[in-house]
Every structure is written in structure tokens, then in C-alpha cells.
Amino acid sequence: MVLDEEIQSEGQPVAYARVCAALEPLENSLAGIRLGILLAAPAYVAVAIFGSYLIVKKTLKPISFIIATAQSIEGGDLSRRINGVESADEVGELAGTFNEMLERLETAFRREKQFASDASHELRTPVAVISACVEDILEHPENLDPELRRSAEEIHTESRRMNAIITQLLMLTRGYEGQYHLEWEQLDLGDVIESVQEQMEGYAAEAGISLSSQVPAPIQLFGDQSLLTQMLLNLVENGIKYGKPGGFVQISARQEGAEAVLVVEDNGIGIPPDEHPLVFERFYRADRARDRSGSGLGLSIVKWIVQEHHGKISLKSEPKHGSAFEIRLPIGQA
């Protein structure tokens, strides 16, 4: 680096000065700084990325708690709450509001279940009294006016139907409340199917339905025999009730690995695709105008029994082509 300067006195140049300095030490220093920056930049970037990741992870951690809680609620567990969110920001406020909403929902569902259970208990006595009184009246039908006798018979039929609904509703509510005790035992699924077939053969014959079963080999599993029998009875009764004259209902069972696969198939009226998600809801009927003899709780009870046995149930159905309910139950000991 060279600096030239003219020195003046009274406006006249008297001398010239030149100052020189070597730039090599400065350039060497700048080169060292540049090299240091280039070498340190990746480390700084890595530290910045890692730090940002930790900050974002800590910030989004409450969201993961909310997601996990929401997923558990989807499985029906309303007792879960969002824990581990102690921040005083909007996320903490969201978690608190979510917990309050869960509390209100759990209370509402508990009240609904309690109401169904209490109502079932309270209705059993008056329905039993009505049935007893009507049966007493119908003991001597020859003394009754024809119109009065028809009315009494209709009351008797409806009281019996109401008693069946109350019994099934009470069973369902106790099951959902966890108050139903299952009697686990080792049993042969083929024996259960044979028992159900024997019970339903007369009903199927009256409806003009062919009832058959197919169990190629013995299938041993652990379960509650009375509940599994009730499950099959409900499915077979539905198949017969909504079947076509001259149609069929077939029960089949097979073993696939550690699962027992049970299928109840018919060629009846079928169920429209848009109603498939509704078939296991309480008081659902595939054809409301055709038959009022059922309670509308049969498939709800079937689903509950399958869940209690840690199994899965699925439906394949097309209108006018019949339905097939497939149940998969684990064979292992409970």
C-alpha cells in the first residue's frame, strides 16, 4: 500500500512524502479469518439446526399429547386426559379446554348409560305385571268378546317384545359399563354351531329357509359359551328374518393361524352400502316396514360380544344378494 502526499507552505509545494506498508500480513490475517469462517460455518449451521429442532420438538410436544389422547378417545376411552402440558401459552390453554370438554363428555355418557340401566330396571316390573295380567285374562278366551280378545293378544305380544327389549338393553348397558362377568372356558366352536343350528331349525323351516353349517375340523378356543351362543343366535335369526322364501342361511367356521374365522351368510334382502356403518347401532333395522318382532339390539349385542372376546367383525352385503358377517376370534387363552 502506497500513500503519496504533497506538503505545502504558504501555498507552495515544498516537499513530497511517500509512505509504504506491506499488505502481506493483513492479507494473511484475512485469509486465516476466511478459512476459519468456512470451517466453522457447517458447525454453526448444524448447531442452529439441532437447536431449532429441540425448540420445535419442545414446542410441539404438547400437540403430540393431544393427538395421543384423541386417538385413545377414538377407541372409546373417555377417561383419558392430556397430561404433561404445563405451559401457560395458547397450547396449554388448548389442553385445558380439551380436558374440560372430555370431562363433560364423560359425564354425559355416564349419565346416558346410567339412565339406560335404571330405565331397564324400572321398566321390568310394570312390563312383567302387564304380561301376567294379560296372560290371566287369556286363560279363558272363550269368555271374551272377539275384539277384546284380539286386543288382549296384541297387548300380550307387545309386552313380550318389550320384555325382550328391556332384557337385551340391560345386558348391553351392563356390558358397556364393565359389569358383565364372562365365564371363560375352553370349548369347541363346532359344538356351539351345532347347538345353535338345532335351536333355529324349526324357525328356519317355518320361514322356508334352509339352515346348514360347515365346520371341516374341530376348532378349540377360549370364550364364554353362553355369549358366543347368543352371538350366533342373533346372527342366524337375522339371516332367517330377512331371508327370502326358499333361501338359505349357512354357518361356516375354519381356523386360520391363531384365529377362528366364523361366517354367517344368507341370500336375503341385503343391506345398502350406505347403511353398513349403522348396522351395529342400537335399534337399527334393515327393513323397518317388514318386521317389528325384533328389538333392534341384536347386532349391537353381537358386536359387544365380539369385542369382549378381543375379536373383529366385518360385513359384506349387497341389496337383494344377501349378507355375510365374518367374525375373527383369537384362539389363545384369555
XYZ file of N, CA and C in Angstrom, residues 36-303:
804
model
N -11.202 -19.734 8.707
C -11.881 -20.076 9.965
C -13.397 -20.033 9.832
N -13.864 -18.985 9.114
C -15.315 -18.873 8.912
C -15.842 -20.044 8.090
N -15.121 -20.392 7.002
C -15.560 -21.504 6.162
C -15.580 -22.817 6.925
N -14.553 -23.003 7.801
C -14.520 -24.238 8.572
C -15.573 -24.264 9.679
N -15.861 -23.118 10.265
C -16.800 -23.076 11.393
C -18.252 -22.990 10.945
N -18.507 -22.548 9.704
C -19.884 -22.351 9.250
C -20.713 -23.634 9.325
N -20.216 -24.786 8.826
C -21.034 -26.002 8.945
C -21.385 -26.349 10.388
N -20.406 -26.143 11.282
C -20.680 -26.444 12.689
C -21.756 -25.512 13.236
N -21.643 -24.210 12.891
C -22.667 -23.265 13.345
C -24.039 -23.633 12.780
N -24.086 -24.014 11.489
C -25.360 -24.398 10.861
C -25.941 -25.635 11.544
N -25.038 -26.625 11.820
C -25.506 -27.847 12.482
C -26.054 -27.539 13.869
N -25.334 -26.684 14.612
C -25.809 -26.310 15.946
C -27.140 -25.576 15.843
N -27.266 -24.690 14.847
C -28.513 -23.947 14.686
C -29.673 -24.881 14.348
N -29.417 -25.847 13.441
C -30.475 -26.785 13.067
C -30.880 -27.651 14.263
N -29.890 -28.174 14.990
C -30.189 -29.021 16.144
C -30.933 -28.240 17.224
N -30.462 -27.006 17.452
C -31.153 -26.174 18.443
C -32.582 -25.865 18.029
N -32.762 -25.570 16.736
C -34.124 -25.307 16.249
C -35.001 -26.545 16.387
N -34.385 -27.719 16.118
C -35.154 -28.969 16.249
C -35.611 -29.188 17.688
N -34.694 -28.951 18.630
C -35.058 -29.124 20.037
C -36.154 -28.154 20.448
N -36.035 -26.917 19.973
C -37.043 -25.911 20.326
C -38.405 -26.277 19.740
N -38.399 -26.681 18.452
C -39.670 -27.056 17.806
C -40.265 -28.292 18.460
N -39.387 -29.271 18.776
C -39.879 -30.500 19.411
C -40.504 -30.197 20.764
N -39.844 -29.352 21.536
C -40.398 -28.991 22.840
C -41.698 -28.223 22.682
N -41.767 -27.404 21.637
C -42.981 -26.619 21.409
C -44.141 -27.503 20.967
N -43.852 -28.517 20.122
C -44.914 -29.375 19.586
C -45.202 -30.586 20.459
N -44.421 -30.809 21.514
C -44.652 -31.969 22.367
C -46.060 -31.992 22.953
N -46.603 -30.853 23.424
C -47.992 -30.883 23.906
C -48.990 -31.299 22.834
N -48.690 -30.947 21.567
C -49.589 -31.349 20.486
C -49.609 -32.868 20.358
N -48.449 -33.514 20.546
C -48.408 -34.979 20.460
C -49.231 -35.605 21.577
N -49.218 -34.984 22.775
C -50.059 -35.480 23.866
C -51.532 -35.381 23.488
N -51.900 -34.268 22.864
C -53.297 -34.075 22.459
C -53.689 -35.111 21.416
N -52.786 -35.382 20.445
C -53.078 -36.365 19.401
C -53.239 -37.759 20.009
N -52.319 -38.130 20.917
C -52.401 -39.455 21.538
C -53.692 -39.611 22.333
N -54.077 -38.555 23.033
C -55.315 -38.614 23.810
C -56.522 -38.734 22.889
N -56.514 -37.977 21.795
C -57.630 -38.047 20.844
C -57.732 -39.433 20.230
N -56.595 -40.079 19.947
C -56.620 -41.422 19.377
C -57.165 -42.439 20.375
N -56.825 -42.277 21.651
C -57.358 -43.198 22.652
C -58.856 -42.990 22.844
N -59.310 -41.741 22.696
C -60.739 -41.460 22.820
C -61.484 -42.090 21.660
N -60.865 -42.137 20.480
C -61.490 -42.772 19.328
C -61.792 -44.228 19.616
N -60.993 -44.854 20.504
C -61.251 -46.224 20.890
C -62.301 -46.347 21.970
N -62.843 -45.233 22.439
C -63.934 -45.270 23.402
C -63.518 -44.988 24.828
N -62.236 -44.653 25.072
C -61.776 -44.404 26.434
C -61.884 -42.922 26.756
N -63.021 -42.516 27.337
C -63.233 -41.110 27.672
C -62.596 -40.721 28.995
N -61.989 -41.664 29.692
C -61.357 -41.342 30.968
C -59.962 -40.747 30.787
N -59.425 -40.799 29.591
C -58.089 -40.261 29.346
C -58.089 -38.738 29.438
N -56.962 -38.189 29.880
C -56.785 -36.745 29.954
C -55.410 -36.392 29.400
N -55.260 -35.131 28.998
C -53.984 -34.658 28.456
C -53.090 -34.265 29.625
N -52.015 -35.019 29.836
C -51.077 -34.741 30.924
C -49.731 -34.318 30.342
N -48.959 -33.613 31.132
C -47.636 -33.188 30.707
C -47.589 -31.855 30.002
N -48.719 -31.139 29.922
C -48.748 -29.815 29.301
C -48.900 -28.785 30.419
N -47.801 -28.132 30.755
C -47.812 -27.181 31.862
C -47.522 -25.753 31.409
N -47.419 -25.549 30.119
C -47.115 -24.205 29.627
C -48.325 -23.297 29.789
N -48.027 -21.997 29.899
C -49.099 -21.015 30.095
C -49.463 -20.305 28.802
N -49.064 -20.889 27.674
C -49.353 -20.255 26.390
C -50.655 -20.804 25.811
N -50.854 -20.552 24.512
C -52.095 -20.982 23.865
C -52.230 -22.500 23.847
N -51.098 -23.215 23.721
C -51.164 -24.678 23.704
C -51.639 -25.205 25.057
N -51.129 -24.628 26.126
C -51.587 -25.024 27.449
C -53.059 -24.729 27.653
N -53.494 -23.592 27.143
C -54.916 -23.260 27.244
C -55.769 -24.236 26.437
N -55.266 -24.632 25.244
C -55.976 -25.610 24.426
C -56.095 -26.946 25.155
N -55.001 -27.394 25.793
C -55.036 -28.663 26.518
C -56.034 -28.598 27.669
N -56.051 -27.493 28.389
C -57.008 -27.351 29.485
C -58.443 -27.377 28.991
N -58.700 -26.679 27.894
C -60.054 -26.677 27.329
C -60.443 -28.069 26.846
N -59.483 -28.781 26.262
C -59.749 -30.141 25.782
C -60.092 -31.064 26.946
N -59.364 -30.928 28.053
C -59.655 -31.755 29.232
C -61.037 -31.452 29.798
N -61.415 -30.182 29.813
C -62.751 -29.821 30.298
C -63.828 -30.410 29.397
N -63.589 -30.395 28.093
C -64.558 -30.976 27.171
C -64.680 -32.485 27.397
N -63.547 -33.163 27.618
C -63.579 -34.595 27.892
C -64.339 -34.895 29.173
N -64.155 -34.056 30.166
C -64.866 -34.252 31.432
C -66.368 -34.159 31.225
N -66.798 -33.166 30.452
C -68.230 -33.011 30.198
C -68.770 -34.186 29.379
N -67.997 -34.621 28.375
C -68.442 -35.753 27.552
C -68.543 -37.034 28.376
N -67.535 -37.272 29.214
C -67.556 -38.479 30.036
C -68.747 -38.471 30.990
N -69.016 -37.308 31.568
C -70.164 -37.202 32.463
C -71.464 -37.452 31.723
N -71.580 -36.893 30.504
C -72.808 -37.078 29.725
C -72.997 -38.542 29.340
N -71.917 -39.214 28.905
C -72.038 -40.620 28.532
C -72.328 -41.488 29.751
N -71.726 -41.136 30.883
C -72.005 -41.898 32.093
C -73.466 -41.768 32.491
N -74.003 -40.571 32.367
C -75.414 -40.371 32.690
C -76.318 -41.129 31.730
N -75.921 -41.150 30.437
C -76.736 -41.878 29.456
C -76.761 -43.372 29.775
N -75.575 -43.927 30.086
C -75.515 -45.348 30.420
C -76.301 -45.640 31.692
N -76.150 -44.762 32.683
C -76.863 -44.973 33.933
C -78.371 -44.883 33.721
N -78.788 -43.952 32.860
C -80.220 -43.814 32.576
C -80.756 -45.083 31.906
N -80.020 -45.596 30.921
C -80.469 -46.809 30.233
C -80.564 -47.975 31.204
N -79.562 -48.095 32.090
C -79.591 -49.178 33.069
C -80.745 -49.012 34.052
N -80.926 -47.778 34.578
C -82.005 -47.529 35.540
C -83.371 -47.720 34.893
N -83.506 -47.217 33.662
C -84.789 -47.348 32.980
C -85.129 -48.808 32.728
N -84.122 -49.594 32.358
C -84.361 -51.016 32.129
C -84.823 -51.702 33.401
N -84.157 -51.362 34.516
C -84.556 -51.958 35.792
C -85.986 -51.562 36.156
N -86.299 -50.272 36.011
C -87.608 -49.784 36.429
C -88.732 -50.302 35.544
N -88.447 -50.552 34.263
C -89.496 -50.984 33.342
C -89.788 -52.479 33.434
N -88.875 -53.247 33.990
C -89.076 -54.699 34.033
C -90.300 -55.069 34.869
N -90.477 -54.400 35.998
C -91.601 -54.760 36.877
C -92.956 -54.456 36.249
N -93.207 -53.217 35.767
C -94.528 -52.970 35.168
C -94.803 -53.819 33.927
N -93.783 -54.090 33.125
C -93.996 -54.942 31.952
C -94.340 -56.364 32.382
N -93.667 -56.849 33.425
C -93.984 -58.186 33.936
C -95.409 -58.247 34.472
N -95.847 -57.175 35.148
C -97.212 -57.136 35.673
C -98.222 -57.141 34.525
N -97.950 -56.341 33.492
C -98.852 -56.297 32.337
C -98.951 -57.671 31.692
N -97.809 -58.317 31.494
C -97.810 -59.646 30.873
C -98.599 -60.641 31.719
N -98.401 -60.603 33.034
C -99.105 -61.536 33.918
C -100.613 -61.310 33.868
N -101.027 -60.033 33.880
C -102.463 -59.724 33.843
C -103.087 -60.174 32.526
N -102.407 -59.926 31.413
C -102.943 -60.325 30.111
C -103.002 -61.839 29.996
N -101.954 -62.516 30.481
C -101.977 -63.975 30.445
C -103.131 -64.525 31.271
N -103.421 -63.878 32.408
C -104.544 -64.304 33.236
C -105.869 -64.115 32.494
N -105.969 -63.012 31.767
C -107.197 -62.755 31.001
C -107.365 -63.775 29.881
N -106.226 -64.115 29.242
C -106.290 -65.024 28.094
C -106.393 -66.491 28.490
N -106.417 -66.787 29.786
C -106.579 -68.176 30.206
C -107.950 -68.730 29.812
N -108.939 -67.865 29.721
C -110.287 -68.279 29.332
C -110.750 -67.426 28.153
N -110.175 -67.638 26.965
C -110.502 -66.797 25.808
C -111.950 -66.944 25.355
N -112.613 -68.099 25.718
C -113.992 -68.280 25.276
C -114.946 -67.313 25.962
N -114.519 -66.720 27.086
C -115.382 -65.781 27.796
C -115.206 -64.348 27.315
N -114.333 -64.142 26.346
C -114.026 -62.789 25.905
C -114.718 -62.466 24.598
N -115.038 -61.202 24.452
C -115.546 -60.701 23.181
C -114.423 -60.818 22.141
N -114.699 -61.189 20.895
C -113.633 -61.363 19.882
C -112.724 -60.141 19.759
N -113.324 -58.963 19.759
C -112.497 -57.758 19.630
C -111.631 -57.555 20.863
N -112.220 -57.822 22.046
C -111.451 -57.699 23.281
C -110.337 -58.729 23.323
N -110.610 -59.932 22.825
C -109.583 -60.973 22.814
C -108.432 -60.594 21.885
N -108.741 -60.026 20.714
C -107.676 -59.577 19.808
C -106.827 -58.494 20.456
N -107.478 -57.581 21.165
C -106.721 -56.526 21.849
C -105.825 -57.115 22.935
N -106.360 -58.086 23.683
C -105.564 -58.716 24.735
C -104.374 -59.472 24.144
N -104.591 -60.160 23.046
C -103.495 -60.894 22.401
C -102.422 -59.940 21.879
N -102.853 -58.803 21.345
C -101.877 -57.817 20.861
C -101.078 -57.237 22.016
N -101.773 -56.956 23.139
C -101.063 -56.454 24.324
C -100.057 -57.492 24.808
N -100.464 -58.761 24.802
C -99.562 -59.833 25.241
C -98.326 -59.913 24.351
N -98.545 -59.826 23.024
C -97.413 -59.880 22.091
C -96.459 -58.716 22.297
N -97.010 -57.514 22.422
C -96.169 -56.331 22.577
C -95.463 -56.317 23.934
N -96.116 -56.841 24.970
C -95.471 -56.885 26.288
C -94.297 -57.863 26.275
N -94.467 -58.984 25.579
C -93.355 -59.927 25.456
C -92.202 -59.301 24.664
N -92.534 -58.579 23.611
C -91.496 -57.895 22.827
C -90.792 -56.846 23.679
N -91.569 -56.091 24.454
C -90.977 -55.079 25.322
C -90.082 -55.721 26.382
N -90.491 -56.839 26.909
C -89.677 -57.534 27.901
C -88.352 -57.993 27.289
N -88.394 -58.460 26.030
C -87.161 -58.874 25.350
C -86.233 -57.683 25.125
N -86.816 -56.543 24.737
C -86.002 -55.338 24.520
C -85.338 -54.906 25.819
N -86.099 -54.899 26.905
C -85.560 -54.473 28.201
C -84.434 -55.400 28.637
N -84.642 -56.703 28.473
C -83.612 -57.665 28.871
C -82.329 -57.461 28.078
N -82.455 -57.285 26.772
C -81.268 -57.087 25.936
C -80.604 -55.746 26.215
N -81.402 -54.709 26.435
C -80.833 -53.399 26.725
C -80.086 -53.416 28.049
N -80.640 -54.103 29.041
C -79.969 -54.212 30.330
C -78.659 -54.967 30.180
N -78.670 -56.032 29.395
C -77.448 -56.800 29.156
C -76.389 -55.937 28.468
N -76.825 -55.135 27.492
C -75.898 -54.296 26.737
C -75.307 -53.200 27.611
N -76.138 -52.550 28.408
C -75.640 -51.476 29.271
C -74.685 -52.016 30.338
N -74.998 -53.173 30.881
C -74.077 -53.787 31.854
C -72.752 -54.130 31.197
N -72.830 -54.587 29.953
C -71.594 -54.902 29.248
C -70.746 -53.676 29.001
N -71.367 -52.572 28.553
C -70.619 -51.348 28.299
C -70.071 -50.744 29.584
N -70.735 -50.977 30.695
C -70.263 -50.463 31.973
C -69.226 -51.376 32.616
N -68.926 -52.497 31.974
C -67.947 -53.424 32.518
C -68.457 -54.224 33.694
N -69.781 -54.352 33.852
C -70.351 -55.069 34.981
C -70.758 -56.493 34.624
N -70.524 -56.898 33.385
C -70.881 -58.253 32.978
C -69.646 -59.144 33.102
N -69.768 -60.200 33.882
C -68.639 -61.101 34.127
C -68.691 -62.263 33.151
N -67.648 -62.418 32.368
C -67.584 -63.508 31.400
C -67.058 -64.780 32.061
N -67.654 -65.903 31.702
C -67.211 -67.212 32.188
C -66.318 -67.843 31.123
N -65.001 -67.647 31.260
C -64.069 -68.147 30.258
C -63.865 -69.645 30.423
N -63.914 -70.367 29.322
C -63.683 -71.804 29.334
C -63.237 -72.238 27.941
N -62.587 -73.384 27.894
C -62.198 -73.939 26.598
C -63.391 -74.671 26.010
N -63.698 -74.388 24.763
C -64.863 -75.003 24.134
C -64.582 -75.284 22.667
N -65.429 -76.126 22.111
C -65.344 -76.477 20.693
C -66.350 -75.617 19.942
N -65.857 -74.816 19.018
C -66.742 -73.929 18.264
C -67.762 -74.721 17.456
N -67.383 -75.911 17.006
C -68.321 -76.743 16.254
C -69.518 -77.144 17.096
N -69.297 -77.416 18.385
C -70.413 -77.767 19.266
C -71.370 -76.595 19.437
N -70.819 -75.391 19.543
C -71.666 -74.206 19.668
C -72.518 -74.024 18.409
N -71.903 -74.189 17.254
C -72.630 -74.043 15.986
C -73.728 -75.100 15.879
N -73.405 -76.329 16.261
C -74.406 -77.407 16.198
C -75.585 -77.118 17.118
N -75.302 -76.601 18.319
C -76.378 -76.265 19.253
C -77.285 -75.176 18.691
N -76.688 -74.147 18.097
C -77.477 -73.062 17.518
C -78.310 -73.569 16.348
N -77.726 -74.429 15.533
C -78.462 -74.966 14.386
C -79.682 -75.756 14.841
N -79.530 -76.550 15.892
C -80.658 -77.322 16.409
C -81.767 -76.413 16.940
N -81.360 -75.304 17.607
C -82.362 -74.395 18.164
C -83.129 -73.637 17.084
N -82.465 -73.331 15.964
C -83.067 -72.464 14.951
C -83.661 -73.218 13.769
N -83.551 -74.538 13.747
C -84.056 -75.297 12.596
C -85.565 -75.138 12.430
N -86.304 -75.196 13.531
C -87.750 -75.051 13.440
C -88.153 -73.680 12.926
N -87.524 -72.628 13.438
C -87.819 -71.272 12.996
C -87.495 -71.106 11.510
N -86.359 -71.692 11.082
C -85.967 -71.595 9.674
C -86.958 -72.340 8.781
N -87.413 -73.508 9.239
C -88.364 -74.268 8.437
C -89.679 -73.527 8.277
N -90.143 -72.862 9.327
C -91.376 -72.083 9.232
C -91.247 -70.956 8.216
N -90.049 -70.367 8.120
C -89.823 -69.266 7.187
C -89.450 -69.747 5.790
N -89.341 -71.063 5.595
C -88.956 -71.579 4.287
C -87.498 -71.351 3.973
N -86.663 -71.344 5.000
C -85.227 -71.093 4.834
C -84.464 -72.369 5.144
N -83.467 -72.665 4.314
C -82.600 -73.815 4.546
C -81.436 -73.392 5.435
N -81.295 -74.041 6.584
C -80.234 -73.717 7.536
C -79.201 -74.843 7.535
N -77.945 -74.513 7.275
C -76.883 -75.518 7.217
C -75.628 -74.979 7.886
N -74.700 -75.887 8.176
C -73.429 -75.498 8.793
C -72.294 -76.281 8.152
N -71.100 -75.715 8.230
C -69.917 -76.344 7.630
C -68.718 -76.058 8.519
N -68.259 -77.101 9.223
C -67.081 -76.987 10.085
C -66.157 -78.146 9.735
N -65.175 -77.939 8.865
C -64.340 -79.046 8.383
C -63.563 -79.751 9.488
N -63.094 -79.022 10.488
C -62.262 -79.622 11.528
C -62.596 -78.980 12.873
N -62.354 -79.703 13.983
C -62.622 -79.133 15.313
C -61.799 -77.865 15.546
N -62.419 -76.887 16.183
C -61.759 -75.617 16.486
C -61.920 -75.359 17.980
N -60.813 -75.401 18.693
C -60.823 -75.168 20.132
C -60.449 -73.719 20.413
N -61.235 -73.056 21.245
C -60.910 -71.686 21.641
C -61.436 -71.424 23.038
N -60.967 -70.324 23.632
C -61.422 -69.909 24.952
C -62.471 -68.817 24.792
N -63.570 -68.962 25.523
C -64.619 -67.955 25.448
C -65.746 -68.270 26.399
N -66.718 -67.392 26.398
C -67.933 -67.569 27.186
C -68.954 -68.276 26.303
N -69.288 -69.513 26.637
C -70.140 -70.310 25.763
C -71.520 -69.697 25.603
N -72.101 -69.169 26.675
C -73.445 -68.595 26.582
C -73.452 -67.354 25.700
N -72.406 -66.533 25.806
C -72.355 -65.327 24.980
C -72.109 -65.670 23.517
N -71.215 -66.604 23.255
C -70.967 -66.996 21.871
C -72.211 -67.630 21.251
N -72.955 -68.395 22.050
C -74.213 -68.951 21.547
C -75.203 -67.838 21.239
N -75.299 -66.847 22.139
C -76.192 -65.717 21.904
C -75.789 -64.949 20.651
N -74.491 -64.783 20.445
C -73.991 -64.090 19.253
C -74.436 -64.797 17.976
N -74.264 -66.112 17.952
C -74.658 -66.881 16.769
C -76.169 -66.882 16.578
N -76.921 -67.008 17.671
C -78.376 -66.994 17.574
C -78.873 -65.691 16.952
N -78.282 -64.580 17.375
C -78.695 -63.283 16.829
C -78.412 -63.191 15.335
N -77.229 -63.644 14.917
C -76.877 -63.559 13.505
C -77.753 -64.476 12.658
N -77.973 -65.701 13.132
C -78.797 -66.645 12.369
C -80.250 -66.167 12.327
N -80.751 -65.648 13.446
C -82.126 -65.149 13.470
C -82.307 -63.998 12.482
N -81.328 -63.098 12.402
C -81.395 -62.011 11.423
C -81.399 -62.547 10.001
N -80.535 -63.545 9.731
C -80.482 -64.114 8.396
C -81.798 -64.747 7.985
N -82.464 -65.417 8.945
C -83.756 -66.037 8.647
C -84.844 -64.984 8.503
N -84.838 -64.011 9.399
C -85.891 -62.991 9.410
C -85.892 -62.172 8.123
N -84.718 -61.847 7.621
C -84.632 -61.024 6.415
C -84.263 -61.847 5.178
N -84.499 -63.155 5.258
C -84.211 -64.015 4.116
C -85.378 -64.096 3.145
N -85.142 -64.751 2.039
C -86.169 -64.956 1.020
C -86.734 -66.367 1.149
N -88.029 -66.556 0.935
C -88.584 -67.916 0.937
C -87.842 -68.788 -0.067
N -87.414 -69.942 0.392
C -86.611 -70.813 -0.458
C -85.131 -70.476 -0.410
N -84.755 -69.509 0.403
C -83.356 -69.105 0.506
C -82.594 -69.966 1.495
N -81.409 -69.490 1.879
C -80.567 -70.281 2.773
C -79.861 -69.370 3.776
N -79.462 -69.963 4.885
C -78.556 -69.365 5.859
C -77.510 -70.420 6.173
N -76.247 -70.069 5.980
C -75.168 -71.044 6.191
C -74.190 -70.518 7.240
N -73.846 -71.400 8.180
C -72.844 -71.090 9.207
C -71.598 -71.901 8.872
N -70.469 -71.226 8.781
C -69.217 -71.931 8.499
C -68.134 -71.433 9.442
N -67.189 -72.316 9.717
C -66.084 -71.959 10.609
C -64.822 -72.649 10.136
N -63.708 -71.960 10.281
C -62.413 -72.516 9.918
C -61.344 -71.863 10.788
N -60.195 -72.461 10.806
C -59.083 -71.914 11.574
C -58.025 -71.376 10.631
N -57.605 -70.138 10.882
C -56.534 -69.510 10.112
C -55.464 -69.030 11.086
N -54.399 -69.792 11.197
C -53.342 -69.424 12.124
C -53.835 -69.458 13.559
N -53.710 -68.342 14.247
C -54.132 -68.242 15.649
C -55.527 -67.656 15.788
N -56.319 -67.704 14.700
C -57.663 -67.142 14.719
C -58.678 -68.177 14.263
N -59.860 -68.084 14.865
C -61.012 -68.849 14.397
C -61.881 -67.898 13.576
N -62.189 -68.287 12.352
C -62.978 -67.450 11.445
C -64.375 -68.041 11.345
N -65.359 -67.276 11.748
C -66.754 -67.708 11.752
C -67.534 -66.824 10.780
N -68.289 -67.448 9.869
C -69.036 -66.712 8.852
C -70.488 -67.167 8.884
N -71.412 -66.188 8.957
C -72.843 -66.446 8.846
C -73.316 -65.738 7.584
N -73.740 -66.520 6.597
C -74.061 -65.981 5.272
C -75.499 -66.321 4.896
N -76.169 -65.384 4.216
C -77.522 -65.630 3.725
C -77.675 -64.990 2.356
N -78.773 -65.303 1.688
C -79.069 -64.700 0.382
C -80.372 -63.914 0.450
N -80.522 -63.154 1.542
C -81.743 -62.400 1.783
C -81.758 -61.047 1.112
N -82.429 -60.094 1.769
C -82.657 -58.787 1.149
C -81.402 -57.941 1.071
N -80.391 -58.251 1.894
C -79.162 -57.477 1.852
C -79.300 -56.126 2.522
N -78.195 -55.420 2.598
C -78.134 -54.113 3.261
C -77.452 -53.134 2.324
N -78.043 -51.952 2.080
C -77.404 -50.959 1.206
C -76.030 -50.543 1.748
N -75.080 -50.240 0.867
C -73.730 -49.879 1.318
C -73.696 -48.690 2.267
N -74.580 -47.684 2.057
C -74.544 -46.508 2.914
C -75.042 -46.801 4.329
N -75.649 -47.976 4.533
C -76.133 -48.334 5.868
C -75.209 -49.309 6.590
N -74.132 -49.730 5.940
C -73.204 -50.661 6.582
C -72.644 -50.130 7.898
N -72.257 -48.842 7.979
C -71.742 -48.363 9.274
C -72.796 -48.309 10.372
N -74.080 -48.436 10.020
C -75.144 -48.270 11.009
C -75.666 -49.583 11.564
N -75.295 -50.704 10.966
C -75.943 -51.969 11.319
C -75.685 -52.374 12.766
N -74.569 -51.926 13.348
C -74.258 -52.307 14.721
C -74.729 -51.268 15.737
N -75.445 -50.253 15.246
C -76.007 -49.261 16.171
C -77.257 -49.828 16.839
N -77.527 -49.332 18.032
C -78.717 -49.797 18.754
C -79.987 -49.375 18.027
N -80.951 -50.293 18.000
C -82.283 -50.102 17.429
C -82.259 -49.910 15.914
N -81.190 -50.374 15.261
C -81.157 -50.333 13.792
C -81.880 -51.555 13.241
N -82.641 -51.354 12.148
C -83.282 -52.460 11.434
C -83.040 -52.279 9.950
N -82.758 -53.395 9.278
C -82.512 -53.330 7.833
C -83.801 -53.018 7.077
N -84.935 -53.520 7.557
C -86.219 -53.288 6.883
C -87.263 -53.030 7.960
N -87.455 -51.776 8.301
C -88.355 -51.423 9.403
C -89.805 -51.754 9.096
N -90.165 -51.676 7.812
C -91.560 -51.896 7.452
C -91.911 -53.377 7.407
N -90.907 -54.244 7.383
C -91.188 -55.659 7.167
C -91.441 -56.414 8.465
N -90.700 -56.097 9.524
C -90.784 -56.910 10.732
C -90.517 -56.038 11.944
N -91.461 -56.071 12.892
C -91.286 -55.341 14.143
C -91.057 -56.282 15.314
N -90.900 -57.566 15.046
C -90.768 -58.527 16.123
C -89.427 -58.420 16.838
N -88.429 -57.914 16.157
C -87.119 -57.800 16.770
C -87.014 -56.562 17.641
N -85.899 -56.498 18.362
C -85.672 -55.371 19.267
C -84.771 -54.307 18.660
N -84.042 -54.646 17.605
C -83.084 -53.692 17.044
C -81.782 -53.648 17.811
N -81.606 -54.576 18.779
C -80.392 -54.592 19.603
C -79.514 -55.806 19.308
N -79.995 -56.706 18.442
C -79.273 -57.961 18.217
C -77.853 -57.768 17.741
N -77.650 -56.944 16.704
C -76.306 -56.759 16.162
C -75.420 -55.937 17.092
N -76.027 -55.042 17.878
C -75.249 -54.310 18.883
C -74.690 -55.280 19.914
N -75.509 -56.244 20.326
C -75.043 -57.253 21.273
C -73.977 -58.129 20.635
N -74.150 -58.461 19.361
C -73.147 -59.267 18.654
C -71.794 -58.551 18.656
N -71.800 -57.269 18.334
C -70.537 -56.514 18.298
C -69.896 -56.453 19.671
